Short mmCIF file of C-alpha atoms in Angstrom, two decimals:
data_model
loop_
_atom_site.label_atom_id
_atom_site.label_comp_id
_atom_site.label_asym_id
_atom_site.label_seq_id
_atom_site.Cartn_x
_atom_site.Cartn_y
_atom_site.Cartn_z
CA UNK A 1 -7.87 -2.64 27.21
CA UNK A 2 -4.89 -2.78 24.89
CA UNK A 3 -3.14 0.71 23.78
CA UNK A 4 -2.56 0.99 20.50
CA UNK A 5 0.84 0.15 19.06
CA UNK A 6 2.67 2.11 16.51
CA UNK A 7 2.08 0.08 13.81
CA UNK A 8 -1.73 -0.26 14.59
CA UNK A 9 -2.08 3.44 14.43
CA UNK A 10 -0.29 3.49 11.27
CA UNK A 11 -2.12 1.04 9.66
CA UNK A 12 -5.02 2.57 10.71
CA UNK A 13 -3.91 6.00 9.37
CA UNK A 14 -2.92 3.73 5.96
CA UNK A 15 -6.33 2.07 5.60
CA UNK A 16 -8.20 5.77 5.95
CA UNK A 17 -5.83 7.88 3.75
CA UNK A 18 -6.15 4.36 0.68
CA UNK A 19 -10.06 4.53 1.44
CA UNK A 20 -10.00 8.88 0.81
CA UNK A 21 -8.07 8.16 -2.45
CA UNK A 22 -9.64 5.10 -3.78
CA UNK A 23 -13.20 7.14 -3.67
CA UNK A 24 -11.17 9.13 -5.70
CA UNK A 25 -12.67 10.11 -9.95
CA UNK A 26 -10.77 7.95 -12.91
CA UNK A 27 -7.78 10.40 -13.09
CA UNK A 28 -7.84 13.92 -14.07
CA UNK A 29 -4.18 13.62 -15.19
CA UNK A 30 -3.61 12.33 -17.94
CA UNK A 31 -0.95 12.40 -21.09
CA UNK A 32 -1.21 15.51 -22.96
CA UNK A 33 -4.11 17.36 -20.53
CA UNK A 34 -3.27 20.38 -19.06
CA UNK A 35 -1.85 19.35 -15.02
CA UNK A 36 -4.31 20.60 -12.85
CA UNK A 37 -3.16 23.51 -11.24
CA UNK A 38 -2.54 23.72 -7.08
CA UNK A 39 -0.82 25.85 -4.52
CA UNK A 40 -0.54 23.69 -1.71
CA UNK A 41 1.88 24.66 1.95
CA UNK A 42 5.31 24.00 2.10
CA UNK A 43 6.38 21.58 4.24
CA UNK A 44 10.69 22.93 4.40
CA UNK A 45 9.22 26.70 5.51
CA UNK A 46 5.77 26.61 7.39
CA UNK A 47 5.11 30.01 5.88
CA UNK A 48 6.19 29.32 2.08
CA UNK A 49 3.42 28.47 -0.16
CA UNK A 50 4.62 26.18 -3.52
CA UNK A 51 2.37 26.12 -6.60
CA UNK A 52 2.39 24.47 -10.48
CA UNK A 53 2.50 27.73 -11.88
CA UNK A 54 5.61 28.94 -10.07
CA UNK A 55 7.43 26.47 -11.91
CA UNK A 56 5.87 27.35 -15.75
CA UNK A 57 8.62 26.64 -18.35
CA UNK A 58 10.69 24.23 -16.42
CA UNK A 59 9.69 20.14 -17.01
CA UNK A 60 8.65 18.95 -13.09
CA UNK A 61 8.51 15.38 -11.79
CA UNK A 62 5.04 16.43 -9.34
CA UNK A 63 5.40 12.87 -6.79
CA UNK A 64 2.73 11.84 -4.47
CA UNK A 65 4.22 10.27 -1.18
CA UNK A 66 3.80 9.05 2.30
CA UNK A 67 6.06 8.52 5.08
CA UNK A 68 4.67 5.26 5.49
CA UNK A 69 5.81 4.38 1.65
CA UNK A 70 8.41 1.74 1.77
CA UNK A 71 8.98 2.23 -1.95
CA UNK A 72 8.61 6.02 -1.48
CA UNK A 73 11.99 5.65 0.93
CA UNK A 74 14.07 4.16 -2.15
CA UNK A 75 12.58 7.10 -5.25
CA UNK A 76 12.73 10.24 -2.78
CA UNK A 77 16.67 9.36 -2.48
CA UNK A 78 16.74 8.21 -6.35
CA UNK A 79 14.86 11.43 -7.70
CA UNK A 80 16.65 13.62 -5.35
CA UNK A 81 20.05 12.79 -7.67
CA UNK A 82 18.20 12.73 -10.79
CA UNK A 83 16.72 17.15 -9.19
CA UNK A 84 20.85 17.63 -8.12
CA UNK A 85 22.07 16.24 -12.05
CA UNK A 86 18.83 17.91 -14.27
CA UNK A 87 17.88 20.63 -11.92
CA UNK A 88 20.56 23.48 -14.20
CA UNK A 89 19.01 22.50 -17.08
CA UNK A 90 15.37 23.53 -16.51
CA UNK A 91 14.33 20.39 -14.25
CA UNK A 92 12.75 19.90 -10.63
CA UNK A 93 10.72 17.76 -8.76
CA UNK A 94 7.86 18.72 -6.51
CA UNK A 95 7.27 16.25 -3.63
CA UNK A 96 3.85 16.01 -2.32
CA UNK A 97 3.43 14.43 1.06
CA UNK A 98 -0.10 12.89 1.72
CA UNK A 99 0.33 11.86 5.02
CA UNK A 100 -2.15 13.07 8.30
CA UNK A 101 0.73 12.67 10.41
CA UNK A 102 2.09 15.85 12.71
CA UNK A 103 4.41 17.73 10.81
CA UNK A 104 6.94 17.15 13.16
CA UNK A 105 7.07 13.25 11.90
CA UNK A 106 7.29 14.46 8.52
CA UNK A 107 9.62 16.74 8.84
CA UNK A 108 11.86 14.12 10.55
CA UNK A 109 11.28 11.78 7.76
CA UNK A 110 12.02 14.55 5.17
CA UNK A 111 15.57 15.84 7.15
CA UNK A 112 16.73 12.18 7.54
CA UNK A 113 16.33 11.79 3.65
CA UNK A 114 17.93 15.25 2.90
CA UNK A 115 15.93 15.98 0.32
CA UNK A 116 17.02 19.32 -0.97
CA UNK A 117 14.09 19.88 -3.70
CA UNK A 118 10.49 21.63 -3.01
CA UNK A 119 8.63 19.29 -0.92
CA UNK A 120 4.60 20.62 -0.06
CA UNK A 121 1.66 19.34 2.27
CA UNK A 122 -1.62 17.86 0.42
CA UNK A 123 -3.06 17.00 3.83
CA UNK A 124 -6.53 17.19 2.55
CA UNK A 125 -6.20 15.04 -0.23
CA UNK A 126 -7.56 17.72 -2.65
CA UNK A 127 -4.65 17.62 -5.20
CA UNK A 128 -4.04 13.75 -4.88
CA UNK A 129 -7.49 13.43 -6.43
CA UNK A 130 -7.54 15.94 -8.73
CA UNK A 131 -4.55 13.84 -9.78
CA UNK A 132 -6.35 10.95 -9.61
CA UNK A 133 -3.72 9.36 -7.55
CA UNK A 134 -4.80 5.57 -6.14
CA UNK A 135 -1.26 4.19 -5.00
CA UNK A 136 2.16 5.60 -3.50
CA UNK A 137 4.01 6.38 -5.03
CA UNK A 138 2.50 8.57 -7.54
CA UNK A 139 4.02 10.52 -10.17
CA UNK A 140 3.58 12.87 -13.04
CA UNK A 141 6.29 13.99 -15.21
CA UNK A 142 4.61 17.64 -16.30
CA UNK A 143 6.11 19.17 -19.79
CA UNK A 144 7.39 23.07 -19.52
CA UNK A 145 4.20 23.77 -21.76
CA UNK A 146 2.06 22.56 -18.30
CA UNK A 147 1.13 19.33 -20.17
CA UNK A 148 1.68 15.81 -18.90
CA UNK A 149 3.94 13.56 -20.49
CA UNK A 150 4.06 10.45 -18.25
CA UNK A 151 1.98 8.85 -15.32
CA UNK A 152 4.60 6.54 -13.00
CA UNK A 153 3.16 4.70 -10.71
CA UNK A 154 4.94 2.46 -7.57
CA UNK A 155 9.21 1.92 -7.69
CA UNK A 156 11.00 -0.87 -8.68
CA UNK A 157 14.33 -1.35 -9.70
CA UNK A 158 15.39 0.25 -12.72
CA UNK A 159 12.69 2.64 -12.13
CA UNK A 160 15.57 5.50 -11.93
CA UNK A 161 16.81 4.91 -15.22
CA UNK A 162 13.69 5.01 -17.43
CA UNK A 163 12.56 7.95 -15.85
CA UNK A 164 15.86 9.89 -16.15
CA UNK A 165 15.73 9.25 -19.84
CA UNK A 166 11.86 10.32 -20.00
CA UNK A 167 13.07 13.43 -17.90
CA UNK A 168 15.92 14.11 -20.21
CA UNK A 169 13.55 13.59 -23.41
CA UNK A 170 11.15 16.06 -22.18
CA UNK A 171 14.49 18.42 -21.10
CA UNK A 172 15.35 18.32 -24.99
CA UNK A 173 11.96 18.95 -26.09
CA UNK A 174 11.87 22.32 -24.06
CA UNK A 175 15.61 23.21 -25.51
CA UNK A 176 14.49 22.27 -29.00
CA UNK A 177 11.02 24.55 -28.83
CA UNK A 178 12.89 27.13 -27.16
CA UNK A 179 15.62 27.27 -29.93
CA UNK A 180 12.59 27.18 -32.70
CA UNK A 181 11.24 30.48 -30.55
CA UNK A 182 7.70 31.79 -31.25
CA UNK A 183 5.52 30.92 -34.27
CA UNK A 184 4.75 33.47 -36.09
CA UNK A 185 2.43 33.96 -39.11
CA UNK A 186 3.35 35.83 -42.02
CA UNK A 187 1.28 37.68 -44.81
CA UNK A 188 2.40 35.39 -47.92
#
Protein backbone atom coordinates (compact mmCIF):
# COMPACT_ATOMS: atom_id res chain seq x y z
CA UNK A 1 0.00 0.00 0.00
CA UNK A 2 1.28 3.38 -1.08
CA UNK A 3 1.30 6.40 1.65
CA UNK A 4 0.02 9.27 0.54
CA UNK A 5 2.27 12.00 -0.80
CA UNK A 6 2.00 15.62 -0.07
CA UNK A 7 0.60 16.62 -3.05
CA UNK A 8 -2.05 13.75 -3.05
CA UNK A 9 -3.30 14.93 0.24
CA UNK A 10 -3.47 18.33 -1.02
CA UNK A 11 -5.21 17.66 -3.93
CA UNK A 12 -7.43 15.75 -2.12
CA UNK A 13 -8.04 18.54 0.45
CA UNK A 14 -8.44 20.89 -3.03
CA UNK A 15 -11.02 18.65 -4.70
CA UNK A 16 -13.28 18.58 -1.22
CA UNK A 17 -12.97 22.29 -0.19
CA UNK A 18 -13.96 23.22 -4.68
CA UNK A 19 -16.83 20.48 -4.23
CA UNK A 20 -18.15 22.46 -0.54
CA UNK A 21 -18.07 25.76 -2.54
CA UNK A 22 -19.31 24.82 -5.88
CA UNK A 23 -22.68 23.40 -4.01
CA UNK A 24 -22.53 26.75 -3.03
CA UNK A 25 -26.19 29.41 -3.92
CA UNK A 26 -25.64 31.98 -7.11
CA UNK A 27 -23.87 34.65 -4.94
CA UNK A 28 -25.27 36.54 -2.14
CA UNK A 29 -22.77 39.36 -2.86
CA UNK A 30 -23.41 41.31 -5.18
CA UNK A 31 -22.86 45.21 -6.40
CA UNK A 32 -24.79 47.51 -4.36
CA UNK A 33 -26.37 44.67 -1.68
CA UNK A 34 -25.65 45.07 1.68
CA UNK A 35 -22.15 42.51 2.43
CA UNK A 36 -23.36 39.90 4.46
CA UNK A 37 -22.29 40.34 7.79
CA UNK A 38 -19.68 37.65 9.72
CA UNK A 39 -17.47 37.44 12.73
CA UNK A 40 -15.27 34.76 11.93
CA UNK A 41 -11.62 33.72 14.36
CA UNK A 42 -8.57 35.35 13.84
CA UNK A 43 -6.00 33.53 12.54
CA UNK A 44 -2.70 36.32 13.86
CA UNK A 45 -4.25 35.93 17.74
CA UNK A 46 -6.09 32.53 18.42
CA UNK A 47 -8.24 34.43 20.88
CA UNK A 48 -9.14 37.66 18.67
CA UNK A 49 -12.36 37.47 16.95
CA UNK A 50 -12.56 39.90 13.47
CA UNK A 51 -15.98 40.90 12.12
CA UNK A 52 -17.56 43.25 9.01
CA UNK A 53 -18.99 45.47 11.39
CA UNK A 54 -15.79 46.30 13.26
CA UNK A 55 -14.64 47.87 10.26
CA UNK A 56 -18.12 50.16 9.45
CA UNK A 57 -17.03 53.43 7.74
CA UNK A 58 -13.75 52.35 6.37
CA UNK A 59 -13.89 50.83 2.39
CA UNK A 60 -12.42 46.90 2.94
CA UNK A 61 -11.02 44.64 0.23
CA UNK A 62 -12.86 41.19 2.19
CA UNK A 63 -10.38 38.28 0.02
CA UNK A 64 -11.13 34.67 0.03
CA UNK A 65 -7.83 32.52 -0.01
CA UNK A 66 -6.09 29.27 0.33
CA UNK A 67 -2.67 28.29 1.02
CA UNK A 68 -2.81 26.09 -1.79
CA UNK A 69 -3.64 29.30 -4.18
CA UNK A 70 -0.80 29.81 -6.51
CA UNK A 71 -2.37 33.08 -7.62
CA UNK A 72 -3.35 33.80 -3.97
CA UNK A 73 0.76 33.80 -3.28
CA UNK A 74 1.25 36.79 -5.91
CA UNK A 75 -2.29 39.25 -4.54
CA UNK A 76 -1.65 38.55 -0.65
CA UNK A 77 1.95 40.27 -1.31
CA UNK A 78 0.30 42.82 -3.96
CA UNK A 79 -2.72 43.85 -1.60
CA UNK A 80 -0.57 43.85 1.37
CA UNK A 81 1.22 47.25 -0.33
CA UNK A 82 -1.88 48.51 -1.70
CA UNK A 83 -3.35 47.97 2.98
CA UNK A 84 0.47 49.68 3.89
CA UNK A 85 -0.20 52.85 1.00
CA UNK A 86 -4.42 53.23 1.57
CA UNK A 87 -4.64 51.86 5.01
CA UNK A 88 -4.31 56.05 6.68
CA UNK A 89 -6.84 56.99 4.57
CA UNK A 90 -9.78 54.84 5.73
CA UNK A 91 -8.71 51.50 3.80
CA UNK A 92 -8.02 47.72 4.86
CA UNK A 93 -8.21 44.44 3.68
CA UNK A 94 -9.63 41.45 5.47
CA UNK A 95 -8.04 38.12 4.42
CA UNK A 96 -10.11 35.11 4.73
CA UNK A 97 -8.32 31.80 4.70
CA UNK A 98 -10.52 28.78 3.55
CA UNK A 99 -8.21 26.20 3.99
CA UNK A 100 -8.85 22.74 6.44
CA UNK A 101 -5.30 22.67 6.98
CA UNK A 102 -3.77 22.80 10.83
CA UNK A 103 -3.30 26.18 11.76
CA UNK A 104 0.13 25.66 12.23
CA UNK A 105 0.54 25.36 8.16
CA UNK A 106 -1.32 28.43 7.86
CA UNK A 107 0.21 30.29 10.08
CA UNK A 108 3.57 29.39 8.42
CA UNK A 109 2.21 30.36 5.13
CA UNK A 110 0.82 33.66 6.57
CA UNK A 111 4.44 34.63 8.59
CA UNK A 112 6.49 33.76 5.44
CA UNK A 113 4.25 36.32 3.45
CA UNK A 114 4.34 38.96 6.30
CA UNK A 115 1.19 40.00 5.87
CA UNK A 116 0.61 42.73 8.38
CA UNK A 117 -3.34 43.29 7.73
CA UNK A 118 -6.37 41.31 9.59
CA UNK A 119 -6.26 37.89 8.33
CA UNK A 120 -9.44 35.41 9.87
CA UNK A 121 -10.35 31.56 9.66
CA UNK A 122 -13.64 30.57 7.51
CA UNK A 123 -12.85 26.91 8.15
CA UNK A 124 -16.42 25.95 7.76
CA UNK A 125 -17.06 27.49 4.65
CA UNK A 126 -20.07 29.44 6.07
CA UNK A 127 -18.97 32.97 4.94
CA UNK A 128 -17.37 31.77 1.56
CA UNK A 129 -20.93 30.85 0.60
CA UNK A 130 -22.77 33.40 1.92
CA UNK A 131 -20.33 35.18 -0.41
CA UNK A 132 -21.03 33.05 -2.97
CA UNK A 133 -17.42 32.45 -3.55
CA UNK A 134 -16.66 29.51 -6.41
CA UNK A 135 -12.83 30.20 -7.17
CA UNK A 136 -9.59 31.50 -5.24
CA UNK A 137 -9.05 33.96 -5.16
CA UNK A 138 -12.11 35.73 -4.22
CA UNK A 139 -12.69 39.22 -3.54
CA UNK A 140 -15.10 41.92 -2.59
CA UNK A 141 -14.26 45.46 -2.46
CA UNK A 142 -17.09 46.56 0.39
CA UNK A 143 -18.03 50.54 0.33
CA UNK A 144 -17.78 52.40 4.00
CA UNK A 145 -21.73 52.50 3.68
CA UNK A 146 -21.40 48.28 4.01
CA UNK A 147 -22.35 48.05 0.29
CA UNK A 148 -20.39 46.22 -2.38
CA UNK A 149 -18.81 47.94 -5.07
CA UNK A 150 -16.81 45.27 -6.97
CA UNK A 151 -16.62 41.34 -7.21
CA UNK A 152 -12.71 40.32 -8.33
CA UNK A 153 -12.27 37.16 -9.05
CA UNK A 154 -8.64 35.07 -9.78
CA UNK A 155 -5.06 37.40 -10.28
CA UNK A 156 -3.42 38.22 -13.22
CA UNK A 157 -1.10 40.71 -14.06
CA UNK A 158 -2.17 44.12 -13.86
CA UNK A 159 -4.67 42.95 -11.46
CA UNK A 160 -2.89 45.41 -8.76
CA UNK A 161 -3.43 48.38 -10.65
CA UNK A 162 -7.15 48.29 -11.51
CA UNK A 163 -7.98 47.46 -8.18
CA UNK A 164 -5.89 50.23 -6.53
CA UNK A 165 -7.74 52.70 -8.64
CA UNK A 166 -11.27 50.97 -7.76
CA UNK A 167 -9.94 51.15 -4.06
CA UNK A 168 -8.95 54.74 -4.38
CA UNK A 169 -12.42 55.60 -6.20
CA UNK A 170 -14.36 54.15 -3.46
CA UNK A 171 -11.63 56.05 -0.84
CA UNK A 172 -12.91 59.42 -2.55
CA UNK A 173 -16.41 58.52 -2.45
CA UNK A 174 -16.26 58.09 1.45
CA UNK A 175 -14.15 61.61 1.68
CA UNK A 176 -16.64 63.27 -0.64
CA UNK A 177 -19.95 61.94 1.49
CA UNK A 178 -18.18 62.63 4.54
CA UNK A 179 -17.40 66.30 3.53
CA UNK A 180 -21.30 66.62 2.28
CA UNK A 181 -22.09 65.37 6.16
CA UNK A 182 -25.69 64.31 7.04
CA UNK A 183 -28.82 65.04 4.98
CA UNK A 184 -31.01 66.82 6.53
CA UNK A 185 -34.59 67.93 5.70
CA UNK A 186 -35.79 71.27 6.20
CA UNK A 187 -39.38 72.81 6.71
CA UNK A 188 -39.50 75.00 3.33
Amino acid sequence: MAWPTRCSRARASLTLIASQLLAAPAPAAEQGQLAPAFELPGIHRATESIALTDYRGQVVWLDFWATWCAPCKQSLPAFEKIYEELGPRGFTVIGVNVDERPKRVVGRFVAGMQLSFPLVSDRNLETSRAYGVQTMPTAFLIGADGHVIHEHTGFRKGDSKLNRELIVQALDARGAAARKGPAVESDA
